[in-house]
Short mmCIF file of C-alpha atoms in Angstrom, two decimals:
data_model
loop_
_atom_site.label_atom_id
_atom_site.label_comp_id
_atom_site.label_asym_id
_atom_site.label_seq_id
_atom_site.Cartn_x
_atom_site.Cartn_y
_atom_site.Cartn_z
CA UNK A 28 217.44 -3.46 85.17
CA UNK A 29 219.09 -4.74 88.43
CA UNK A 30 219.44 -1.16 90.24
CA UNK A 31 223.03 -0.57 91.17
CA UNK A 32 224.81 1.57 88.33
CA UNK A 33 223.62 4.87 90.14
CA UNK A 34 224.21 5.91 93.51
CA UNK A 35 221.48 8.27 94.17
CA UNK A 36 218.69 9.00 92.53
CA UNK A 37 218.70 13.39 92.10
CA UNK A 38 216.97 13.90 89.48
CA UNK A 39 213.94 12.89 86.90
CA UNK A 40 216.96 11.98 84.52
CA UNK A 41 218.38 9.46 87.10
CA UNK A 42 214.74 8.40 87.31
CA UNK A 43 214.21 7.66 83.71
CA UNK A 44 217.72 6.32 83.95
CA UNK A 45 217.44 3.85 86.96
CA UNK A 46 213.73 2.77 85.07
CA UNK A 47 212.01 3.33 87.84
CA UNK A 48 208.65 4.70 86.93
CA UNK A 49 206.44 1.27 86.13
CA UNK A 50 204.32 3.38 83.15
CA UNK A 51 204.31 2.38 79.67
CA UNK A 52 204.94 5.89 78.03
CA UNK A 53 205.84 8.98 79.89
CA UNK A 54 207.48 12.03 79.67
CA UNK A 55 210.54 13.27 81.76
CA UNK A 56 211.89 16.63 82.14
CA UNK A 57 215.05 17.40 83.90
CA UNK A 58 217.54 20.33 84.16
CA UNK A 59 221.10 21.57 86.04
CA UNK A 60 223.26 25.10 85.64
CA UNK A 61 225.60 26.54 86.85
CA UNK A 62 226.53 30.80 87.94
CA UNK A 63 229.92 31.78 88.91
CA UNK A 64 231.42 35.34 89.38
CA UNK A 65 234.96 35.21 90.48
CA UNK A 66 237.68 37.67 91.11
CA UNK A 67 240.98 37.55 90.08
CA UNK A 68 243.82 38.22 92.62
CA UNK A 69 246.72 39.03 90.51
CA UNK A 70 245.11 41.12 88.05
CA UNK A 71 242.52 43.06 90.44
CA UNK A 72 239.57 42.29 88.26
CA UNK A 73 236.13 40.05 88.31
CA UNK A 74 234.24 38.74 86.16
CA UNK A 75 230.52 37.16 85.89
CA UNK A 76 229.23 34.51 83.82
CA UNK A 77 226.36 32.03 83.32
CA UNK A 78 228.47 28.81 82.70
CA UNK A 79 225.91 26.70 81.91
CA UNK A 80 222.05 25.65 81.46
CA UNK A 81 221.00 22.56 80.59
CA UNK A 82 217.20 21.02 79.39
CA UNK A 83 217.29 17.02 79.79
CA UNK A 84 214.03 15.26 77.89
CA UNK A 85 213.39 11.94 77.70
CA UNK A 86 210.74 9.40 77.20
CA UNK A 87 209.80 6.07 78.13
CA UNK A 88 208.25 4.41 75.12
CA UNK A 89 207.80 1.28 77.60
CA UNK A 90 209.20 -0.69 79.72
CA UNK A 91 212.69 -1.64 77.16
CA UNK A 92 212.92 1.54 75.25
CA UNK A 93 213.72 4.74 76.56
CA UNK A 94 214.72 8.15 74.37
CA UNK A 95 217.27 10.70 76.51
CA UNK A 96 217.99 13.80 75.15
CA UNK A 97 220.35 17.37 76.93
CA UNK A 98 220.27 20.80 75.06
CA UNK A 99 222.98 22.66 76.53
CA UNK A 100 223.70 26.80 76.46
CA UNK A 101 227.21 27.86 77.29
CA UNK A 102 227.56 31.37 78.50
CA UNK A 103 224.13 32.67 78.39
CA UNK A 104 224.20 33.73 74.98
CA UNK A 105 225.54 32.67 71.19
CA UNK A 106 225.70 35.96 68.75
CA UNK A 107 226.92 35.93 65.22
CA UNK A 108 230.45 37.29 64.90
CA UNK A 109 231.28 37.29 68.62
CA UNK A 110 233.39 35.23 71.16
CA UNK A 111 232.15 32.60 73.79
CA UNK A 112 228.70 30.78 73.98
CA UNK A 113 227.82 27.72 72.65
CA UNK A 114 224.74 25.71 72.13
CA UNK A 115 224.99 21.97 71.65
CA UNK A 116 224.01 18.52 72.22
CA UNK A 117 224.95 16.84 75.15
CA UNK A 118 223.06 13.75 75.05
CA UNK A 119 220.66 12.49 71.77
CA UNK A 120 220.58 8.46 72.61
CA UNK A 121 218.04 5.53 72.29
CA UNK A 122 218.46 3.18 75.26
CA UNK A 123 217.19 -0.49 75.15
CA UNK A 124 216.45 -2.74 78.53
CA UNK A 125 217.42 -6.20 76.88
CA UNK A 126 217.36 -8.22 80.25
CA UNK A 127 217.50 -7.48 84.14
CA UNK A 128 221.14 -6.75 84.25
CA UNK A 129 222.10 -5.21 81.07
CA UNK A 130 221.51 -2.40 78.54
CA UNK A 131 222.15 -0.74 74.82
CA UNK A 132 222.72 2.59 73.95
CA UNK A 133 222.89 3.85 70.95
CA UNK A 134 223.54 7.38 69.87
CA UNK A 135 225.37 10.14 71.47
CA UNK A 136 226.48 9.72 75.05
CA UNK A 137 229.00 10.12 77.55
CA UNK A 138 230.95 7.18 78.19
CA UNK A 139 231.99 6.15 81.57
CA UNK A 140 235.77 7.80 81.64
CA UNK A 141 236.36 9.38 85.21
CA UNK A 142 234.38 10.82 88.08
CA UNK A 143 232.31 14.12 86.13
CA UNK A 144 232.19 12.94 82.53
CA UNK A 145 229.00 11.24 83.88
CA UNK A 146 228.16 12.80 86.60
CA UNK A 147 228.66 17.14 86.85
CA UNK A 148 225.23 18.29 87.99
CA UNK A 149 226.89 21.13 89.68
CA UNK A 150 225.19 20.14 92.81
CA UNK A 151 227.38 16.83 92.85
CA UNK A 152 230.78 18.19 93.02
CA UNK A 153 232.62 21.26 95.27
CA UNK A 154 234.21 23.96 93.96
CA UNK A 155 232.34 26.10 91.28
CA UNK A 156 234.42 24.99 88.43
CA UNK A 157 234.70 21.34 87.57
CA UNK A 158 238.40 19.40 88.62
CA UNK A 159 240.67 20.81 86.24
CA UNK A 160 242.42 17.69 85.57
CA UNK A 161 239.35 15.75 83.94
CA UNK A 162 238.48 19.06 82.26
CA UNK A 163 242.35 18.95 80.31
CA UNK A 164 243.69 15.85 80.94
CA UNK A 165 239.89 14.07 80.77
CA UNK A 166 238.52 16.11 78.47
CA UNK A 167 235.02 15.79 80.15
CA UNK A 168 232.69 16.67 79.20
CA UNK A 169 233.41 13.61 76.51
CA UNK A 170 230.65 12.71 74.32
CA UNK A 171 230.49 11.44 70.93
CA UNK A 172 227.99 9.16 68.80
CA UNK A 173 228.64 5.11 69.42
CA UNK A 174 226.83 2.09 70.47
CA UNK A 175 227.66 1.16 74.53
CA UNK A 176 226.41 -1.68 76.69
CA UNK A 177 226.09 -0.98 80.64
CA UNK A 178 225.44 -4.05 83.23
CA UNK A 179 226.35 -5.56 86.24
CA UNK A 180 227.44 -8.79 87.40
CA UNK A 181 224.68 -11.42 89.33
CA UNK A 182 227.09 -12.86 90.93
CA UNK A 183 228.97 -9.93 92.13
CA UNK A 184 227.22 -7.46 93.94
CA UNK A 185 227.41 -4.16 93.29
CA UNK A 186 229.93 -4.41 90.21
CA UNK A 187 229.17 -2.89 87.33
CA UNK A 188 230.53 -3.03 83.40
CA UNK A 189 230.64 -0.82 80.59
CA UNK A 190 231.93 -1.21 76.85
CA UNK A 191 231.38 0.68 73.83
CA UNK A 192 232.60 1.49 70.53
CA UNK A 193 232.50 5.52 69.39
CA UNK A 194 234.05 7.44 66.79
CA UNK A 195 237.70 8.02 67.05
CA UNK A 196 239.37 11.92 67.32
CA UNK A 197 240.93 14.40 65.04
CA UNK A 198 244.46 14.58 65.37
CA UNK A 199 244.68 17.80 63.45
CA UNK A 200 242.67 19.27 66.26
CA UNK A 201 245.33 18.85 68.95
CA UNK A 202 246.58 22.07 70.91
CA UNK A 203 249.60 22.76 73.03
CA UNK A 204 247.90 23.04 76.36
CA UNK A 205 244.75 21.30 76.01
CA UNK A 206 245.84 18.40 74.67
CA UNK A 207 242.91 15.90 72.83
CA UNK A 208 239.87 18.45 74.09
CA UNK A 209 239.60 20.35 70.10
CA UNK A 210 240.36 16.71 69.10
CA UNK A 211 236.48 15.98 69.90
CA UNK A 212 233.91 15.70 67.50
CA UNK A 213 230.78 15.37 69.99
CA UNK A 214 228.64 14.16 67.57
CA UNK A 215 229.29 17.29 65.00
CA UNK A 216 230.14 16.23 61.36
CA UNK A 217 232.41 12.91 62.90
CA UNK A 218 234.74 11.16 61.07
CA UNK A 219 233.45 6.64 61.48
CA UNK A 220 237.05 5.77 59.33
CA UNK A 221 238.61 5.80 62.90
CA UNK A 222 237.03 4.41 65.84
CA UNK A 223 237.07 4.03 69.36
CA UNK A 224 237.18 1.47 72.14
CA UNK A 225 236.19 2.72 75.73
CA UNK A 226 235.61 0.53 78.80
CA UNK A 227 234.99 0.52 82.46
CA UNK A 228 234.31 -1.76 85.43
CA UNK A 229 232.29 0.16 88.78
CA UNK A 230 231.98 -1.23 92.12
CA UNK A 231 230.27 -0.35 94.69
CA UNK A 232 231.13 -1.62 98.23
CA UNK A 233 229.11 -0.04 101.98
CA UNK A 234 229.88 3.67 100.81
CA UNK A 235 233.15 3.09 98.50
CA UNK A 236 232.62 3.73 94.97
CA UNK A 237 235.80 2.11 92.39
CA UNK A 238 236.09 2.43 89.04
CA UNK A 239 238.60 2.13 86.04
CA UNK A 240 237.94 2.64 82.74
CA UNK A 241 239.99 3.02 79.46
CA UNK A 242 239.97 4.34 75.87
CA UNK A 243 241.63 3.64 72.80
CA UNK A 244 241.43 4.86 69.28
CA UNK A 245 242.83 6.64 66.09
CA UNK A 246 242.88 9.95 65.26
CA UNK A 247 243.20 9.35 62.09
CA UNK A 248 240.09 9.31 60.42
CA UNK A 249 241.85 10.32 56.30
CA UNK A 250 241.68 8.49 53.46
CA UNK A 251 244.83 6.06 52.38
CA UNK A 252 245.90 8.89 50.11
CA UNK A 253 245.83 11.94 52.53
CA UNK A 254 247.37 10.06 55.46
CA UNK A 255 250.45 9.00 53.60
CA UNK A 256 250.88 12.37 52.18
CA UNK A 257 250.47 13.56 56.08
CA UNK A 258 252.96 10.63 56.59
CA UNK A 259 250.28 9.35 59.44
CA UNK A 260 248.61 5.72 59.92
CA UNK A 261 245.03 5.71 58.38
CA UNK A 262 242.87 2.38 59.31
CA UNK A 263 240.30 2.20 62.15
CA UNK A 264 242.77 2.69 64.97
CA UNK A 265 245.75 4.70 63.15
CA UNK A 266 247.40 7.45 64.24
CA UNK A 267 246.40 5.90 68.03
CA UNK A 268 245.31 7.42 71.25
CA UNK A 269 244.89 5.54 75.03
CA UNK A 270 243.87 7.05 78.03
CA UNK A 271 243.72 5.02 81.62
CA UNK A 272 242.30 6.38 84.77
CA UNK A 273 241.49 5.01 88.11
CA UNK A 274 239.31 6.92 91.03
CA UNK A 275 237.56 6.26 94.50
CA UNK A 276 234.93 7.98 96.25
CA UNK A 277 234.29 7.42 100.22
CA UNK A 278 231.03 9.30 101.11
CA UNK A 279 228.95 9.25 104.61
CA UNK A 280 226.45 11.55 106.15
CA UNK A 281 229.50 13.45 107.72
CA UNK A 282 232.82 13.05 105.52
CA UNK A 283 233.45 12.60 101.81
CA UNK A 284 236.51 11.66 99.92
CA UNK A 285 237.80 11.16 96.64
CA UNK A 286 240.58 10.58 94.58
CA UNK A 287 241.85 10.39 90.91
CA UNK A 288 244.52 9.39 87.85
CA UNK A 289 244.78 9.29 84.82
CA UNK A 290 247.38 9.56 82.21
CA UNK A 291 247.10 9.95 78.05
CA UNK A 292 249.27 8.28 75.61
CA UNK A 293 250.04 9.25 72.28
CA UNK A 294 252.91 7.26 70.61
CA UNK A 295 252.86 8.98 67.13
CA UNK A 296 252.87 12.64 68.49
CA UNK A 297 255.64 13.74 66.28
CA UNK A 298 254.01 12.81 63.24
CA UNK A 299 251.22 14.85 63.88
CA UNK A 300 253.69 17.48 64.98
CA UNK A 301 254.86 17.23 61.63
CA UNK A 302 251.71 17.16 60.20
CA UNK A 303 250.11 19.95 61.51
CA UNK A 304 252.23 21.68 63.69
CA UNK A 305 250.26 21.76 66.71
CA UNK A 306 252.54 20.50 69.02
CA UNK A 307 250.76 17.56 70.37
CA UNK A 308 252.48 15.75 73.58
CA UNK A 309 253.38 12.05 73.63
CA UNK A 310 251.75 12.18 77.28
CA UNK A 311 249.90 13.54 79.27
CA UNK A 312 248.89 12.92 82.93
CA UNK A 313 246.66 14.29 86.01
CA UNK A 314 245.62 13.36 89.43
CA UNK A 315 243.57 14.83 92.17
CA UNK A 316 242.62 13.82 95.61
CA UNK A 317 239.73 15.96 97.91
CA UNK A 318 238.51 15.31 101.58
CA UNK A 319 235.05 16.85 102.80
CA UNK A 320 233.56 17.33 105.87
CA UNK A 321 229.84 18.43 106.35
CA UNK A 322 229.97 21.04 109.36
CA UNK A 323 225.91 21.17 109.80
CA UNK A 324 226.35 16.56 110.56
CA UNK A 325 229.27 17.56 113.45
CA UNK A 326 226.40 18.78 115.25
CA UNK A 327 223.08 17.52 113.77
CA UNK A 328 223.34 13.92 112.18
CA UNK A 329 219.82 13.73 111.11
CA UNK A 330 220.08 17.36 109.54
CA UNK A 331 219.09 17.71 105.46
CA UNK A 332 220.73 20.76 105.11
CA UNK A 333 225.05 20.07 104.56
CA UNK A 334 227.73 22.91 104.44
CA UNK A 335 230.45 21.11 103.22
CA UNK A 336 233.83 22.25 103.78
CA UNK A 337 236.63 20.45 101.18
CA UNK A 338 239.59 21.11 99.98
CA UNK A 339 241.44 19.87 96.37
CA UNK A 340 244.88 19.63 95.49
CA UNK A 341 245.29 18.93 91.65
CA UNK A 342 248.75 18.28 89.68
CA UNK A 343 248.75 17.35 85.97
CA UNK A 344 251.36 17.80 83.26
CA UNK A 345 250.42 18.42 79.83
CA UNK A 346 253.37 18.36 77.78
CA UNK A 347 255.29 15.44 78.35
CA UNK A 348 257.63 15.66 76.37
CA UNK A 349 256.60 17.08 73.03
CA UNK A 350 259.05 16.55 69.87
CA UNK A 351 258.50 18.97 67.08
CA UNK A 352 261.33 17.99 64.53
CA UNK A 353 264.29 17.99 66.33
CA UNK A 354 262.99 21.02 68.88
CA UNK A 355 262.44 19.79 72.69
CA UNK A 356 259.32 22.25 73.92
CA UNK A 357 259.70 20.44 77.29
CA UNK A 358 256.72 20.30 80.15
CA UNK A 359 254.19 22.10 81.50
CA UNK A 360 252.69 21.21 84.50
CA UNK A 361 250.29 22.69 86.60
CA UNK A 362 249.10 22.65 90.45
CA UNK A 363 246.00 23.66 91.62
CA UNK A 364 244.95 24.33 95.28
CA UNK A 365 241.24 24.36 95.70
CA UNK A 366 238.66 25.38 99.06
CA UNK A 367 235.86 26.57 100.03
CA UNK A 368 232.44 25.86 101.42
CA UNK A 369 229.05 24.07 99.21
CA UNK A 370 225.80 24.53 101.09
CA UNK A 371 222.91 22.80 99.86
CA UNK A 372 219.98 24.40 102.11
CA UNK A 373 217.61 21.81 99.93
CA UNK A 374 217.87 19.24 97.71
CA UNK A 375 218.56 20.47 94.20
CA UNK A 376 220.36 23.88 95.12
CA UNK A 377 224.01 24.62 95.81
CA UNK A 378 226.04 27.83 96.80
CA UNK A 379 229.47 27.88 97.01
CA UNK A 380 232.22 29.96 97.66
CA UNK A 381 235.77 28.85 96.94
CA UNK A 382 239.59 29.88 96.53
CA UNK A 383 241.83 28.96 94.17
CA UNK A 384 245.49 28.95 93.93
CA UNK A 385 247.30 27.84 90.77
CA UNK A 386 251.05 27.57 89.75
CA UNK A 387 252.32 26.96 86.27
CA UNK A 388 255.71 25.19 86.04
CA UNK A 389 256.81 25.32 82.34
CA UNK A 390 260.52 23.56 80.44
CA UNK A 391 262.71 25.39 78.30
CA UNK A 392 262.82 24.99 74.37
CA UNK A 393 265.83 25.08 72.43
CA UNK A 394 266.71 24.98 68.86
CA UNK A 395 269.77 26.24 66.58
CA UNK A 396 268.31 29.74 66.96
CA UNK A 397 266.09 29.93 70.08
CA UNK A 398 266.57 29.44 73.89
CA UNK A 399 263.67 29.88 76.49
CA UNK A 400 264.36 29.67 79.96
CA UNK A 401 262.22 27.72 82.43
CA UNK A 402 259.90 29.65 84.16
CA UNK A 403 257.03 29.88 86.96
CA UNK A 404 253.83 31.53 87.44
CA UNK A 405 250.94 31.85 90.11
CA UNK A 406 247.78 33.46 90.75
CA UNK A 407 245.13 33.29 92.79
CA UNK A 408 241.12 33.51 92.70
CA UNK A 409 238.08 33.78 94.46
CA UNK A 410 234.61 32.73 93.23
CA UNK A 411 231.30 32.87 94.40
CA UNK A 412 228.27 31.23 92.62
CA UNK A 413 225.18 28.91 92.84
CA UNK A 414 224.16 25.73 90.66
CA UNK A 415 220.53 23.80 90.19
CA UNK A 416 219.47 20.53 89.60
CA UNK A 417 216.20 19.50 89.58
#
C-alpha cells in the first residue's frame, strides 16, 4: 500500500500497519502505558494510578493479509466486587491489502474520528491525560466491530480516505455529562439492528496534517414492538446520532500545533428522555487548540532528545439544551486550561509534568416545583507521570 496514511513510523504496530516488513509470515509485538499521580489543589489530596497497559499482536500471514490484535488493562487491576479496572479489547481485526492504494478491515477497530481515537500512544500527545474534549465530546477511545476501507488518492498526493460501516449505539446508555460514551458497545454483546456510517478524508501537505471525518447512526437497535412501546424509531438508522469534527496539526523539529471541533447531534433526545430518563442532550460540542515549542531544538537543532513545553485551552458544552418533558436542565459547559513540560530523553519514553485548571459553568432547571440557580466551579491540579511505547 502507497505509504502515506501514517506520519511516523513509532512502533512495530505502525510497522505491521504501514506493511513494511517484505516477509511472508511474521510475528509483531507492540505495547504503550501510561502512569500518572496527580494532586488535587482544592481538596489537598493525591492520588496514584496505572491508567493504562496495553499488549498489541499481530501477524502478517503475507503480503495481503495481516491479523492486529490490543489487550488492554485499565487501572492495574480488575477484582470481583470492587470499583475501577477494566480489561478489554481494543483492537481484534483482519486487514486485507487489495491493491497499492487501498485496504479492508474487518473486525473491531477504531475508526478515523478526531486526532487520539487513532492515535494516543501516550508518547504522541502532551499532557498526561488525553484532551478532554475527544474523551466526552469524542468519546475516544471509539471502537466497535464493522467493516472499513482506508486509501489514498493517485492523483492527489498525500490525501487519504476512509469509510466504514459499524454497529450503531445504545440510546438507553446515555448519561447527563458524558453524553454517547456508555452508549458504546466496543465490540461487547452489540446490537447489528442499528448501524453506523463513519467517514473521513486526511491530507497531508510539507508538515500540515487535515482531516474531517463524520458519523452517523441509530441508537436504536429494538425490535418494532419495543421501540413503539419506548415511542422511539427502530430501523437501521432510528433513533439517529451525527457527529462532525474538523482538526489540524502543524509539527517541525522546533514548534508543534494543533487544533480541534467537533459538535454531536441528537434530534430525538427527548424521546429517549422519555424513554429512559437519562437526560440525553440534543447537542453537544467541543474544541481545543495547543501550541508547542521544543526548548532542547532553540539551542540544538540536530538534538534527539525534545522537552516540549505546550499549553491547551479546551471549551466544550455538554448539555445543549436537554428537554426532559416540559423541564429545561439547561447547559453545562466546561473550560480546561492545560501546561506543562513532555520530555522524551529517547524514543519510546515520555515524562511529563503538567497543570490543570478547570471551570464548570452549569444552567438553571426549573419546573412547577423546583428552581436551581446557575452556578460555577473551579479547581485546579497537578500531575506528574511517565508513558511507553515501544
Amino acid at each position: 500500500m502507497q505509504y502515506s496514511v501514517i506520519a511516523q513510523v513509532l512502533t512495530r504496530e505502525d510497522s505491521l500497519y504501514a506493511n513494511l516488513d517484505s516477509r511472508d509470515a511474521s510475528t509483531f509485538i507492540s505495547g504503550y502505558g501510561e502512569l500518572k499521580a496527580t494532586y488535587d489543589l482544592d481538596e489537598k489530596t493525591a492520588h496514584a494510578n496505572l491508567t493504562r497497559n496495553v499488549l498489541f499482536v499481530g501477524h502478517r500471514f503475507n503480503k495481503n493479509i495481516s491479523f492486529f490484535s490490543e489487550l488492554e488493562l485499565e487501572d492495574a487491576k480488575v477484582e470481583g466486587g470492587s470499583a475501577g479496572g477494566e480489561i478489554a479489547l481494543e483492537q481484534f481485526y483482519l486487514r486485507f491489502n487489495f491493491c497499492k492504494s487501498a485496504y479492508l478491515s474487518a473486525g473491531l477497530f477504531t475508526p478515523r474520528l478526531g486526532i487520539i481515537n487513532e492515535n494516543h500512544l501516550s508518547t504522541t500527545f502532551n499532557g498526561n491525560d488525553r484532551p478532554y474534549v475527544e474523551t466526552l465530546v469524542i468519546p475516544a477511545t471509539w471502537r466497535e466491530i464493522g467493516v472499513s476501507i482506508y486509501g489514498t488518492f493517485n492523483k492527489i498526493n498525500g490525501l487519504n480516505y476512509s469509510l466504514a460501516i459499524v454497529n450503531g449505539l445504545n440510546s438507553g446508555g446515555f448519561e447527563k455529562g458524558t453524553g454517547i460514551r456508555e452508549g458504546r458497545f466496543e465490540g461487547r454483546d452489540a446490537t447489528a439492528s442499528n448501524l453506523a456510517v463513519t467517514g473521513s478524508l486526511l491530507y497531508y501537505v510539507n508538515n500540515f496534517r487535515f482531516q474531517v471525518s463524520g458519523y452517523y447512526g441509530g441508537s436504536a437497535g429494538l425490535s418494532r414492538h419495543e421501540a413503539d412501546s419506548l415511542h422511539l424509531q427502530a430501523g437501521l438508522f432510528g433513533t439517529p446520532v451525527s457527529l462532525a469534527e474538523a482538526n489540524v496539526q502543524y509539527t517541525n523539529k522546533l514548534v508543534s500545533f494543533r487544533g480541534l471541533i467537533t459538535q454531536v447531534n441528537i434530534p430525538e433526545a427527548d424521546r429517549i428522555n422519555q424513554a429512559y430518563e437519562n437526560e440525553t442532550p440534543e447537542s453537544m460540542y467541543g474544541a481545543y487548540v495547543e501550541a508547542g515549542i521544543n526548548l532542547i531544538n532553540l539551542f540544538n537543532r540536530d538534538a534527539k532528545p525534545s522537552l516540549n513545553l505546550f499549553v491547551r485551552y479546551e471549551v466544550m458544552d455538554l448539555e445543549r439544551p436537554i428537554f426532559n418533558n416540559d423541564d429545561n436542565i439547561g447547559s453545562d459547559q466546561k473550560q480546561y486550561l492545560v501546561a506543562g513540560l513532555s520530555y522524551l530523553p529517547v524514543h519510546g519514553i515520555t515524562i511529563k509534568a503538567d497543570y490543570v485548571f478547570s471551570k464548570a459553568t452549569w444552567g438553571g432547571a426549573t419546573d412547577a416545583s423546583v428552581m436551581a440557580p446557575p452556578g460555577t466551579a473551579q479547581n485546579g491540579f497537578i500531575n506528574v507521570g511517565f508513558g511507553y511505547s515501544f
